[in-house]
mmCIF file of C-alpha atoms in Angstrom:
data_model
loop_
_atom_site.group_PDB
_atom_site.id
_atom_site.type_symbol
_atom_site.label_atom_id
_atom_site.label_comp_id
_atom_site.label_asym_id
_atom_site.label_seq_id
_atom_site.Cartn_x
_atom_site.Cartn_y
_atom_site.Cartn_z
ATOM 1 C CA MET A 935 108.821 88.747 11.263
ATOM 2 C CA ARG A 936 107.599 87.883 14.033
ATOM 3 C CA ARG A 937 103.869 88.993 13.322
ATOM 4 C CA THR A 938 104.005 87.028 10.122
ATOM 5 C CA ILE A 939 104.992 84.152 12.311
ATOM 6 C CA SER A 940 101.909 85.144 14.822
ATOM 7 C CA TRP A 941 99.474 85.677 11.783
ATOM 8 C CA ALA A 942 100.359 82.124 10.043
ATOM 9 C CA LEU A 943 99.961 80.311 13.284
ATOM 10 C CA ALA A 944 96.293 82.014 13.597
ATOM 11 C CA ALA A 945 95.608 81.504 10.060
ATOM 12 C CA THR A 946 96.509 77.579 10.623
ATOM 13 C CA VAL A 947 94.750 76.947 13.795
ATOM 14 C CA LEU A 948 91.765 78.778 11.976
ATOM 15 C CA MET A 949 91.519 76.354 9.387
ATOM 16 C CA MET A 950 92.112 73.619 12.006
ATOM 17 C CA LEU A 951 89.261 74.419 14.110
ATOM 18 C CA ALA A 952 87.023 75.238 10.422
ATOM 19 C CA GLN A 953 87.321 71.429 9.282
ATOM 20 C CA ALA A 954 86.692 70.178 12.789
ATOM 21 C CA CYS A 955 83.398 71.728 12.753
ATOM 22 C CA MET A 956 82.827 70.829 9.155
ATOM 23 C CA ARG A 957 83.496 67.165 10.596
ATOM 24 C CA GLU A 958 80.927 67.385 13.528
ATOM 25 C CA SER A 959 78.415 68.865 11.333
ATOM 26 C CA ASP A 960 78.590 66.363 8.274
ATOM 27 C CA PRO A 961 75.388 64.426 8.531
ATOM 28 C CA ALA A 962 76.612 61.833 5.683
ATOM 29 C CA ARG A 963 79.944 60.555 7.977
ATOM 30 C CA PRO A 964 78.915 59.587 10.490
ATOM 31 C CA PRO A 965 81.891 58.449 12.770
ATOM 32 C CA GLY A 966 82.679 54.546 12.499
ATOM 33 C CA GLY A 967 82.172 53.813 8.241
ATOM 34 C CA ALA A 968 79.488 54.455 6.497
ATOM 35 C CA GLY A 969 77.109 52.401 8.633
ATOM 36 C CA GLY A 970 78.840 53.451 11.765
ATOM 37 C CA ALA A 971 78.542 51.277 14.689
ATOM 38 C CA GLY A 972 75.599 51.684 16.462
ATOM 39 C CA TYR A 973 73.711 53.862 14.248
ATOM 40 C CA PRO A 974 70.471 53.114 12.058
ATOM 41 C CA PRO A 975 71.686 52.579 7.952
ATOM 42 C CA PRO A 976 70.930 55.975 5.824
ATOM 43 C CA SER A 977 67.477 56.560 4.792
ATOM 44 C CA TYR A 978 68.589 55.878 0.896
ATOM 45 C CA ALA A 979 69.856 52.258 1.816
ATOM 46 C CA PRO A 980 67.378 49.654 0.111
ATOM 47 C CA MET A 981 64.945 47.882 2.508
ATOM 48 C CA PRO A 982 65.348 44.147 2.350
ATOM 49 C CA PRO A 983 62.920 42.385 0.492
ATOM 50 C CA ALA A 984 59.873 40.730 2.806
ATOM 51 C CA PRO A 985 59.823 37.409 3.334
ATOM 52 C CA THR A 986 57.310 35.634 0.441
ATOM 53 C CA PRO A 987 54.704 33.193 2.294
ATOM 54 C CA PRO A 988 54.872 29.910 1.612
ATOM 55 C CA PRO A 989 51.824 28.837 -0.384
ATOM 56 C CA ALA A 990 48.964 27.485 1.481
ATOM 57 C CA PRO A 991 48.310 23.475 1.103
ATOM 58 C CA ALA A 992 45.278 22.727 -1.595
ATOM 59 C CA PRO A 993 42.705 21.737 0.296
ATOM 60 C CA SER A 994 42.005 17.807 -0.053
ATOM 61 C CA PRO A 995 39.127 16.699 -1.532
ATOM 62 C CA ALA A 996 36.472 15.753 0.462
ATOM 63 C CA PRO A 997 35.724 12.040 0.717
ATOM 64 C CA THR A 998 32.384 11.221 -0.970
ATOM 65 C CA ALA A 999 30.035 9.461 1.352
ATOM 66 C CA ALA A 1000 30.041 5.995 1.028
ATOM 67 C CA GLU A 1001 26.249 4.902 -1.289
ATOM 68 C CA GLY A 1002 24.592 2.981 1.905
ATOM 69 C CA PRO A 1003 26.293 0.410 4.113
ATOM 70 C CA ALA A 1004 28.685 -1.741 2.870
ATOM 71 C CA PRO A 1005 28.074 -5.289 1.927
ATOM 72 C CA ALA A 1006 28.239 -8.320 4.177
ATOM 73 C CA ALA A 1007 31.467 -10.193 3.926
ATOM 74 C CA GLY A 1008 29.423 -13.255 3.367
ATOM 75 C CA LEU A 1009 30.415 -16.921 3.059
ATOM 76 C CA PRO A 1010 32.663 -19.163 0.759
ATOM 77 C CA CYS A 1011 30.831 -20.618 -1.812
ATOM 78 C CA THR A 1012 31.591 -22.637 -5.626
ATOM 79 C CA ALA A 1013 28.352 -21.920 -7.203
ATOM 80 C CA ASP A 1014 24.535 -20.149 -6.912
ATOM 81 C CA SER A 1015 23.316 -23.764 -6.179
ATOM 82 C CA ASP A 1016 25.259 -24.393 -2.604
ATOM 83 C CA PHE A 1017 23.517 -25.064 0.314
ATOM 84 C CA ILE A 1018 25.265 -21.816 1.806
ATOM 85 C CA CYS A 1019 23.775 -19.451 -0.235
ATOM 86 C CA PRO A 1020 20.075 -19.668 -0.234
ATOM 87 C CA PHE A 1021 19.227 -16.383 -0.777
ATOM 88 C CA GLY A 1022 22.386 -14.669 -2.341
ATOM 89 C CA ARG A 1023 24.014 -15.533 -5.677
ATOM 90 C CA CYS A 1024 27.685 -16.346 -5.854
ATOM 91 C CA LEU A 1025 29.421 -13.958 -6.649
ATOM 92 C CA GLY A 1026 33.443 -13.750 -6.546
ATOM 93 C CA GLY A 1027 33.709 -16.610 -4.488
ATOM 94 C CA ARG A 1028 31.157 -15.620 -1.192
ATOM 95 C CA CYS A 1029 27.778 -15.142 -1.322
ATOM 96 C CA GLY A 1030 25.439 -13.855 0.637
ATOM 97 C CA GLY A 1031 26.691 -9.742 0.852
ATOM 98 C CA CYS A 1032 24.792 -7.490 -1.681
ATOM 99 C CA ARG A 1033 24.955 -4.482 -3.315
ATOM 100 C CA ARG A 1034 22.162 -4.216 -5.412
ATOM 101 C CA GLU A 1035 18.995 -6.376 -5.660
ATOM 102 C CA THR A 1036 20.511 -8.385 -9.344
ATOM 103 C CA ASP A 1037 23.247 -9.722 -6.383
ATOM 104 C CA CYS A 1038 19.990 -11.718 -4.646
ATOM 105 C CA LYS A 1039 17.960 -14.522 -6.066
ATOM 106 C CA PRO A 1040 14.471 -14.122 -6.803
ATOM 107 C CA GLY A 1041 12.443 -14.052 -3.681
ATOM 108 C CA ALA A 1042 15.300 -12.164 -2.156
ATOM 109 C CA ALA A 1043 16.007 -8.544 -1.508
ATOM 110 C CA CYS A 1044 19.388 -6.682 -0.650
ATOM 111 C CA ALA A 1045 18.529 -5.222 2.839
ATOM 112 C CA SER A 1046 20.452 -3.351 5.398
ATOM 113 C CA THR A 1047 21.415 -5.680 8.552
ATOM 114 C CA PRO A 1048 23.676 -5.437 11.690
ATOM 115 C CA VAL A 1049 26.652 -7.233 9.420
ATOM 116 C CA GLY A 1050 25.981 -5.076 6.270
ATOM 117 C CA MET A 1051 24.406 -5.532 3.010
ATOM 118 C CA THR A 1052 22.757 -8.796 3.043
ATOM 119 C CA CYS A 1053 20.273 -10.865 0.935
ATOM 120 C CA VAL A 1054 17.112 -11.815 2.783
ATOM 121 C CA PRO A 1055 13.722 -13.187 2.125
ATOM 122 C CA SER A 1056 11.548 -10.636 0.774
ATOM 123 C CA ALA A 1057 7.892 -9.696 2.884
ATOM 124 C CA ALA A 1058 4.820 -11.125 0.492
ATOM 125 C CA PRO A 1059 2.595 -8.446 0.160
ATOM 126 C CA THR A 1060 -0.822 -9.261 2.752
ATOM 127 C CA PRO A 1061 -3.811 -9.972 0.339
ATOM 128 C CA PRO A 1062 -6.960 -7.984 0.350
ATOM 129 C CA PRO A 1063 -9.790 -8.812 2.810
ATOM 130 C CA THR A 1064 -12.478 -10.655 1.313
ATOM 131 C CA ALA A 1065 -16.183 -9.757 1.067
ATOM 132 C CA THR A 1066 -18.320 -11.117 3.569
ATOM 133 C CA ALA A 1067 -22.000 -13.029 2.461
ATOM 134 C CA SER A 1068 -24.692 -10.805 2.956
ATOM 135 C CA PRO A 1069 -26.547 -11.646 6.099
ATOM 136 C CA SER A 1070 -30.114 -11.537 4.655
ATOM 137 C CA ALA A 1071 -29.503 -14.700 2.407
ATOM 138 C CA PRO A 1072 -28.689 -18.742 4.091
ATOM 139 C CA PRO A 1073 -25.171 -19.369 2.906
ATOM 140 C CA ALA A 1074 -24.496 -21.355 -0.073
ATOM 141 C CA PRO A 1075 -22.983 -24.661 0.168
ATOM 142 C CA SER A 1076 -20.175 -25.629 -1.435
ATOM 143 C CA ALA A 1077 -21.064 -26.503 -4.974
ATOM 144 C CA PRO A 1078 -19.808 -26.584 -8.707
ATOM 145 C CA PRO A 1079 -20.816 -23.604 -10.433
ATOM 146 C CA PRO A 1080 -24.664 -22.808 -11.542
ATOM 147 C CA THR A 1081 -25.997 -23.928 -15.044
ATOM 148 C CA PRO A 1082 -28.162 -22.080 -16.640
ATOM 149 C CA PRO A 1083 -31.978 -22.281 -15.858
ATOM 150 C CA ALA A 1084 -33.715 -24.970 -18.216
ATOM 151 C CA PRO A 1085 -37.003 -23.751 -19.696
ATOM 152 C CA PRO A 1086 -40.035 -24.652 -18.229
ATOM 153 C CA PRO A 1087 -41.835 -27.650 -19.638
ATOM 154 C CA ALA A 1088 -44.671 -27.582 -22.434
ATOM 155 C CA THR A 1089 -47.069 -29.073 -20.076
ATOM 156 C CA ASP A 1090 -46.113 -27.279 -16.711
ATOM 157 C CA SER A 1091 -48.226 -29.109 -13.759
ATOM 158 C CA PHE A 1092 -47.612 -26.462 -11.318
ATOM 159 C CA ALA A 1093 -48.103 -23.046 -13.703
ATOM 160 C CA ALA A 1094 -51.451 -21.971 -11.674
ATOM 161 C CA ALA A 1095 -49.561 -22.116 -8.299
ATOM 162 C CA ARG A 1096 -46.785 -20.225 -9.463
ATOM 163 C CA GLU A 1097 -48.880 -17.228 -10.420
ATOM 164 C CA ARG A 1098 -50.429 -17.829 -7.194
ATOM 165 C CA CYS A 1099 -46.603 -17.311 -5.556
ATOM 166 C CA LEU A 1100 -46.435 -13.900 -7.433
ATOM 167 C CA LYS A 1101 -49.393 -12.804 -6.852
ATOM 168 C CA ARG A 1102 -49.716 -13.472 -2.921
ATOM 169 C CA THR A 1103 -46.132 -12.077 -3.677
ATOM 170 C CA ASN A 1104 -47.062 -8.709 -4.793
ATOM 171 C CA GLU A 1105 -50.053 -8.405 -2.675
ATOM 172 C CA TYR A 1106 -47.830 -8.105 0.352
ATOM 173 C CA ARG A 1107 -45.251 -5.719 -1.233
ATOM 174 C CA ALA A 1108 -48.520 -3.280 -2.171
ATOM 175 C CA THR A 1109 -49.443 -2.766 0.820
ATOM 176 C CA LYS A 1110 -45.921 -0.847 1.241
ATOM 177 C CA ASN A 1111 -46.095 0.832 -2.224
ATOM 178 C CA LEU A 1112 -43.322 -1.602 -3.012
ATOM 179 C CA PRO A 1113 -43.238 -2.099 -7.354
ATOM 180 C CA ALA A 1114 -44.672 -5.723 -8.228
ATOM 181 C CA LEU A 1115 -42.104 -8.447 -9.090
ATOM 182 C CA SER A 1116 -42.485 -10.230 -12.620
ATOM 183 C CA LEU A 1117 -42.336 -14.113 -12.562
ATOM 184 C CA ARG A 1118 -39.146 -15.548 -14.138
ATOM 185 C CA ALA A 1119 -40.893 -18.682 -16.059
ATOM 186 C CA GLU A 1120 -37.155 -19.539 -17.149
ATOM 187 C CA SER A 1121 -36.084 -20.349 -13.760
ATOM 188 C CA SER A 1122 -39.007 -22.497 -12.857
ATOM 189 C CA SER A 1123 -37.506 -25.751 -13.745
ATOM 190 C CA CYS A 1124 -34.549 -25.350 -11.832
ATOM 191 C CA ALA A 1125 -36.545 -24.360 -8.875
ATOM 192 C CA ASP A 1126 -38.521 -27.192 -9.044
ATOM 193 C CA GLY A 1127 -35.384 -29.228 -9.290
ATOM 194 C CA GLN A 1128 -33.904 -27.451 -6.175
ATOM 195 C CA ALA A 1129 -37.625 -28.461 -3.987
ATOM 196 C CA GLN A 1130 -36.842 -31.765 -5.433
ATOM 197 C CA SER A 1131 -33.107 -31.938 -3.922
ATOM 198 C CA ASP A 1132 -34.290 -30.292 -0.418
ATOM 199 C CA ALA A 1133 -36.762 -32.944 0.124
ATOM 200 C CA THR A 1134 -34.543 -35.773 -0.608
ATOM 201 C CA SER A 1135 -31.636 -34.406 1.419
ATOM 202 C CA LYS A 1136 -34.610 -33.369 3.601
ATOM 203 C CA LYS A 1137 -32.499 -30.096 4.197
ATOM 204 C CA PRO A 1138 -34.134 -26.853 4.011
ATOM 205 C CA HIS A 1139 -32.039 -24.473 1.534
ATOM 206 C CA GLY A 1140 -29.546 -26.950 0.967
ATOM 207 C CA SER A 1141 -29.608 -25.930 -2.746
ATOM 208 C CA PHE A 1142 -29.554 -22.789 -2.403
ATOM 209 C CA GLY A 1143 -27.899 -20.222 -5.201
ATOM 210 C CA LYS A 1144 -28.189 -23.264 -7.853
ATOM 211 C CA CYS A 1145 -30.731 -21.139 -9.883
ATOM 212 C CA THR A 1146 -28.100 -17.872 -9.802
ATOM 213 C CA GLU A 1147 -30.883 -16.444 -7.073
ATOM 214 C CA LEU A 1148 -29.808 -13.752 -4.434
ATOM 215 C CA ALA A 1149 -32.029 -15.054 -1.762
ATOM 216 C CA GLN A 1150 -34.446 -17.861 -1.018
ATOM 217 C CA ASN A 1151 -37.817 -18.814 1.043
ATOM 218 C CA GLU A 1152 -38.751 -22.575 1.592
ATOM 219 C CA CYS A 1153 -41.684 -23.826 2.761
ATOM 220 C CA PRO A 1154 -40.548 -27.402 3.871
ATOM 221 C CA GLY A 1155 -42.301 -30.401 3.660
ATOM 222 C CA TRP A 1156 -46.081 -28.483 4.705
ATOM 223 C CA LYS A 1157 -49.370 -30.626 4.258
ATOM 224 C CA GLY A 1158 -52.299 -29.609 2.220
ATOM 225 C CA SER A 1159 -52.350 -28.485 -1.698
ATOM 226 C CA THR A 1160 -50.101 -26.382 -3.441
ATOM 227 C CA ASP A 1161 -52.447 -23.537 -3.530
ATOM 228 C CA LEU A 1162 -53.098 -24.204 0.526
ATOM 229 C CA VAL A 1163 -49.445 -24.007 1.235
ATOM 230 C CA VAL A 1164 -48.482 -20.516 -1.661
ATOM 231 C CA ASP A 1165 -51.708 -18.687 0.865
ATOM 232 C CA THR A 1166 -50.709 -20.293 4.800
ATOM 233 C CA CYS A 1167 -46.775 -20.353 4.307
ATOM 234 C CA LEU A 1168 -46.358 -17.181 2.168
ATOM 235 C CA LYS A 1169 -48.645 -15.275 4.876
ATOM 236 C CA ALA A 1170 -46.382 -16.781 7.697
ATOM 237 C CA MET A 1171 -43.461 -15.085 6.453
ATOM 238 C CA PHE A 1172 -45.293 -11.946 5.892
ATOM 239 C CA ASP A 1173 -46.239 -11.998 9.435
ATOM 240 C CA GLU A 1174 -42.520 -12.360 10.566
ATOM 241 C CA GLY A 1175 -42.336 -8.490 10.533
ATOM 242 C CA PRO A 1176 -39.341 -6.562 9.372
ATOM 243 C CA GLY A 1177 -35.881 -6.726 11.098
ATOM 244 C CA SER A 1178 -32.695 -8.569 11.603
ATOM 245 C CA GLY A 1179 -32.008 -12.199 12.297
ATOM 246 C CA PRO A 1180 -33.134 -15.319 11.059
ATOM 247 C CA THR A 1181 -36.763 -15.076 12.433
ATOM 248 C CA HIS A 1182 -37.597 -12.053 10.173
ATOM 249 C CA GLY A 1183 -35.304 -12.911 6.961
ATOM 250 C CA HIS A 1184 -38.061 -14.066 5.153
ATOM 251 C CA HIS A 1185 -40.540 -11.132 5.269
ATOM 252 C CA ASN A 1186 -37.522 -8.721 4.565
ATOM 253 C CA ASN A 1187 -36.777 -10.958 1.267
ATOM 254 C CA ILE A 1188 -40.460 -10.728 0.474
ATOM 255 C CA MET A 1189 -40.286 -6.730 0.799
ATOM 256 C CA ASP A 1190 -36.866 -5.924 -0.324
ATOM 257 C CA PRO A 1191 -37.122 -3.442 -2.875
ATOM 258 C CA SER A 1192 -33.749 -4.447 -5.004
ATOM 259 C CA TYR A 1193 -35.675 -7.319 -6.241
ATOM 260 C CA SER A 1194 -37.540 -7.258 -9.461
ATOM 261 C CA ALA A 1195 -38.421 -10.847 -10.413
ATOM 262 C CA VAL A 1196 -39.199 -14.119 -8.501
ATOM 263 C CA SER A 1197 -39.218 -18.148 -9.374
ATOM 264 C CA CYS A 1198 -41.410 -20.607 -7.572
ATOM 265 C CA GLY A 1199 -40.518 -24.604 -7.767
ATOM 266 C CA PHE A 1200 -42.384 -26.990 -6.572
ATOM 267 C CA PHE A 1201 -41.799 -30.945 -5.249
ATOM 268 C CA VAL A 1202 -44.553 -32.887 -3.995
ATOM 269 C CA ASP A 1203 -43.111 -35.845 -1.578
ATOM 270 C CA THR A 1204 -44.202 -39.549 -1.298
ATOM 271 C CA ASP A 1205 -46.190 -39.167 1.808
ATOM 272 C CA GLY A 1206 -48.264 -36.076 -0.271
ATOM 273 C CA SER A 1207 -46.412 -33.318 1.413
ATOM 274 C CA VAL A 1208 -45.400 -30.058 -0.384
ATOM 275 C CA TRP A 1209 -42.020 -28.247 -0.730
ATOM 276 C CA LEU A 1210 -42.246 -24.705 -1.799
ATOM 277 C CA VAL A 1211 -39.159 -22.879 -3.080
ATOM 278 C CA GLN A 1212 -39.104 -18.918 -3.798
ATOM 279 C CA ASN A 1213 -36.530 -17.616 -5.384
ATOM 280 C CA PHE A 1214 -35.699 -13.620 -5.466
ATOM 281 C CA HIS A 1215 -33.516 -12.464 -8.317
ATOM 282 C CA ARG A 1216 -32.428 -8.699 -10.006
#
């Protein structure tokens, strides 16, 4: 009987020890409930979802660059004819400021100023330089446009003198092998008129340019016959020699290779003096 009780007690103690060991070795049942105080959650527990970052704000569009400076405020106006609107038009009750050329009156332009875009007077273009007269010929006086030369009269009292003038001129040109000039007979009457005009005004070259000549030599009031004046005066001109300035201009005209014709005009004054005009043409 005692043995049976002892075995029962022993068996009971062994069962209790076995259950205690099973509870200590059970990893799925930690003390303090499913997770237990101070223990991490079981490995099979779902992880909380990661927080979704808020969407990045859309970039604001870059401001567009202003198309040039802003127009000036301008002045109050009622019409384009207001005295306070000398250059700009009256737009929206104000004038002076502008955005484009059409905001300004004719003769003004839309330009940038320290106060903004404003209508200002437009600059006038600089005129091109004018050509100067050739220094080899005397300056032409102010006169009406030359008229076409009249034909020589049927009875030309100076015909022989004109031929002598041409011959002596070509003799001097031949010394430098220059081409001979021709006599422009249709300009003889016009050249006679120049000689008479200069004799009346007592101003050599006073009528220069009226016969479309490019250069002119003149023998003003020389004494002697027309043949003598032609010989002596043309020789004196040739003897000046080449060079620059008025003291060599007669020689340079006679020897200019660019001329192709000459006309000789004559006038005998009341005192018997001879006025000889020698015109050169191309």
